[in-house]
Amino acid sequence: MTKDSLAVTDNRTGRSYEIPISDGTVHAIDFRQVKTSDDDFGLMVYDPAFTNTASCRSAITYIDGERGILEYRGYPIDQLAENTNFLETAYLILFGELPTRDELDQWTHDITYHTYVHENIKKFMEGFQYDAHPMGMLVGTVAALSTFYPDAKHVDDARSREISTGRLIAKMPTIAAFAYRHSRGLPYVYPDNDLSYAGNFLSMLWKMTEPKYRPDPALERAVDILFILHADHEQNCSTNAMRAVGSSRADPFSATAAAAAALYGPLHGGANEAVLRMLTEIGDRKRVPEFVKRVKAGEGRLMGFGHRVYKNYDPRATIIKRAADEVFQVTGRNPLLDIALELERIALQDDYFIQHKLYPNVDFYSGIMYQAMGFPVEMFPVLFAIPRTVGWLAQWREMVQDPEQKIARPRQVFTGPARRDFVPIEKRNSRREDAA
Ligand SMILES: CC(C)(COP(=O)(O)OP(=O)(O)OC[C@H]1O[C@@H](n2cnc3c(N)ncnc32)[C@H](O)[C@@H]1OP(=O)(O)O)[C@@H](O)C(=O)NCCC(=O)NCCS
């Protein structure tokens, strides 16, 4: 017997099997040979929500949740946040290596000159209700982009993938800003190619009558850092949606719309909004101890604390906290910050939170910062979707070229009725399971 294997005995039959272990995993398909008889389908593994299932091999993002480590292509997130701009990190995530000066200049130029959207996209967006949620508008509009670029369906063609990648990264801020302006009843602002990726986004959001919008450098840098921190996070819910939809060879615009739809959910893209609501409800730092007591008594959760993967301080939270200080110097202090700092101070020395390994996550500070910058809460998931588009696309490109991948198609454990004969309508009683 080789060392890198698992010895499995099926107590139903007394038979033993040797299951190979590679890269710290066993292959689920190897369990299919475990059968009670020849006509048995074979053993499946059951893992709702994929809590212990690797769905792919990936060389993009590494997370060690126990130690609070996040790396893109091997580079620690803090070094990237400190030393690169968002497009430089995007290049790294997408193409595997940091760009040379020439490569970065070319890449920046390519993205900057594709920020305009077709005028019909603008008209399409004008058709949304005046109070449409900006994230709903983003999801719908990104899906509509596929109809403007029908060639994007050639997903096995490297050149087609390149063009779609550039288009999506370039146009996402434009669509996001148009969605925001629409929800405010303001005219859309066209992209300004003189500005940086983050600076142009701010211009499209906030420009009014001035002939040229000049972003505040501290805010521009803060947005850039937030974009770097949110660019990828390996196999999260929206990335899984991107890969699953892309696995059917749908075009990347449609797959990105699906990923954005997954991000729309409050459990994924909405946690920072919940943090703001919680801080507002606490209202005063003096009431923090009482709130923590209630959380410990099981009355609600401390929002922005805890993470499925991180069982240590989320490395992104440390960086955001620093960036938030710089933003507050420009915008003035957000009164919720004092409550947040007190909450963090008390929670980090409380036995309950220490024992449960609950530390602040990325959402604990991002909401306060977005609010200080003037973003309404509905824009929070939109702000997340812009940089995450880079991660989605990198993961999609990896998936499309991975010979081990096929159309994503999980199995199920069937729990419905066994075969039964058709009942004519006059003989049926109402027995719907969900009937009141
Ligand atoms: C992020 C989150 C969903 C991860 O959940 P998870 O890994 O599935 O962990 P569980 O929900 O199983 O929680 C494990 C234990 O910690 C407790 N716990 C987890 N997060 C908690 C929080 N924020 N406040 C108080 N207790 C918490 C649970 O009550 C549970 O306690 P128990 O074992 O005594 O019953 C969870 O920590 C949470 O709800 N956090 C708040 C929301 C949030 O910030 N989400 C953003 C994530 S980026």
PDB file of C-alpha atoms in Angstrom, residues 134 173-174 176-192 195 197-224 226-227 327 330-331 369-380 382-383 386:
ATOM      1  CA  PRO A 134     -28.446  50.106  -8.830  1.00  0.00           C
ATOM      2  CA  PRO A 173     -17.373  51.353 -13.675  1.00  0.00           C
ATOM      3  CA  THR A 174     -19.275  53.164 -16.423  1.00  0.00           C
ATOM      4  CA  ALA A 176     -22.056  51.230 -12.181  1.00  0.00           C
ATOM      5  CA  ALA A 177     -21.821  55.029 -12.301  1.00  0.00           C
ATOM      6  CA  PHE A 178     -24.725  55.314 -14.775  1.00  0.00           C
ATOM      7  CA  ALA A 179     -26.819  53.144 -12.428  1.00  0.00           C
ATOM      8  CA  TYR A 180     -25.999  55.485  -9.555  1.00  0.00           C
ATOM      9  CA  ARG A 181     -26.751  58.650 -11.556  1.00  0.00           C
ATOM     10  CA  HIS A 182     -30.003  57.111 -12.755  1.00  0.00           C
ATOM     11  CA  SER A 183     -31.120  56.356  -9.200  1.00  0.00           C
ATOM     12  CA  ARG A 184     -30.413  59.980  -8.301  1.00  0.00           C
ATOM     13  CA  GLY A 185     -32.173  61.392 -11.354  1.00  0.00           C
ATOM     14  CA  LEU A 186     -28.906  62.932 -12.548  1.00  0.00           C
ATOM     15  CA  PRO A 187     -27.591  63.015 -16.125  1.00  0.00           C
ATOM     16  CA  TYR A 188     -24.998  60.354 -16.922  1.00  0.00           C
ATOM     17  CA  VAL A 189     -21.380  61.499 -17.077  1.00  0.00           C
ATOM     18  CA  TYR A 190     -19.218  60.076 -19.857  1.00  0.00           C
ATOM     19  CA  PRO A 191     -15.814  58.591 -19.013  1.00  0.00           C
ATOM     20  CA  ASP A 192     -12.790  60.883 -18.828  1.00  0.00           C
ATOM     21  CA  LEU A 195      -8.126  60.066 -15.253  1.00  0.00           C
ATOM     22  CA  TYR A 197      -9.446  53.901 -13.290  1.00  0.00           C
ATOM     23  CA  ALA A 198     -10.608  54.958  -9.792  1.00  0.00           C
ATOM     24  CA  GLY A 199     -10.470  58.689 -10.572  1.00  0.00           C
ATOM     25  CA  ASN A 200     -12.603  58.277 -13.681  1.00  0.00           C
ATOM     26  CA  PHE A 201     -15.131  56.288 -11.681  1.00  0.00           C
ATOM     27  CA  LEU A 202     -15.379  59.108  -9.142  1.00  0.00           C
ATOM     28  CA  SER A 203     -15.762  61.613 -11.981  1.00  0.00           C
ATOM     29  CA  MET A 204     -18.630  59.628 -13.521  1.00  0.00           C
ATOM     30  CA  LEU A 205     -20.299  59.509 -10.099  1.00  0.00           C
ATOM     31  CA  TRP A 206     -19.856  63.001  -8.748  1.00  0.00           C
ATOM     32  CA  LYS A 207     -19.154  65.434 -11.620  1.00  0.00           C
ATOM     33  CA  MET A 208     -21.688  68.250 -11.818  1.00  0.00           C
ATOM     34  CA  THR A 209     -21.228  71.503 -13.769  1.00  0.00           C
ATOM     35  CA  GLU A 210     -17.456  71.823 -13.522  1.00  0.00           C
ATOM     36  CA  PRO A 211     -15.780  71.423 -16.942  1.00  0.00           C
ATOM     37  CA  LYS A 212     -13.233  68.991 -15.507  1.00  0.00           C
ATOM     38  CA  TYR A 213     -13.646  66.845 -12.410  1.00  0.00           C
ATOM     39  CA  ARG A 214     -10.502  66.512 -10.314  1.00  0.00           C
ATOM     40  CA  PRO A 215     -10.781  63.665  -7.803  1.00  0.00           C
ATOM     41  CA  ASP A 216      -9.410  64.219  -4.327  1.00  0.00           C
ATOM     42  CA  PRO A 217      -6.165  62.182  -4.358  1.00  0.00           C
ATOM     43  CA  ALA A 218      -6.883  60.649  -0.925  1.00  0.00           C
ATOM     44  CA  LEU A 219     -10.346  59.455  -1.999  1.00  0.00           C
ATOM     45  CA  GLU A 220      -9.049  58.259  -5.363  1.00  0.00           C
ATOM     46  CA  ARG A 221      -6.350  56.219  -3.616  1.00  0.00           C
ATOM     47  CA  ALA A 222      -8.836  54.876  -1.062  1.00  0.00           C
ATOM     48  CA  VAL A 223     -11.142  53.644  -3.833  1.00  0.00           C
ATOM     49  CA  ASP A 224      -8.156  52.106  -5.603  1.00  0.00           C
ATOM     50  CA  LEU A 226     -10.696  49.047  -1.851  1.00  0.00           C
ATOM     51  CA  PHE A 227     -10.718  47.768  -5.433  1.00  0.00           C
ATOM     52  CA  VAL A 327     -10.670  59.129   4.020  1.00  0.00           C
ATOM     53  CA  VAL A 330     -10.968  64.490   3.900  1.00  0.00           C
ATOM     54  CA  THR A 331     -14.618  63.785   4.638  1.00  0.00           C
ATOM     55  CA  MET A 369     -15.899  54.320   4.753  1.00  0.00           C
ATOM     56  CA  TYR A 370     -18.301  54.152   1.818  1.00  0.00           C
ATOM     57  CA  GLN A 371     -20.869  56.075   3.803  1.00  0.00           C
ATOM     58  CA  ALA A 372     -18.339  58.783   4.690  1.00  0.00           C
ATOM     59  CA  MET A 373     -17.539  59.104   0.976  1.00  0.00           C
ATOM     60  CA  GLY A 374     -21.202  59.756   0.246  1.00  0.00           C
ATOM     61  CA  PHE A 375     -22.325  56.419  -1.177  1.00  0.00           C
ATOM     62  CA  PRO A 376     -25.858  55.280  -0.393  1.00  0.00           C
ATOM     63  CA  VAL A 377     -26.056  51.707   0.917  1.00  0.00           C
ATOM     64  CA  GLU A 378     -27.609  50.406  -2.307  1.00  0.00           C
ATOM     65  CA  MET A 379     -24.307  51.209  -4.022  1.00  0.00           C
ATOM     66  CA  PHE A 380     -22.244  48.998  -1.686  1.00  0.00           C
ATOM     67  CA  VAL A 382     -22.067  47.683  -6.880  1.00  0.00           C
ATOM     68  CA  LEU A 383     -18.760  48.971  -5.504  1.00  0.00           C
ATOM     69  CA  ILE A 386     -16.493  46.467 -10.102  1.00  0.00           C
TER      70      ILE A 386
END
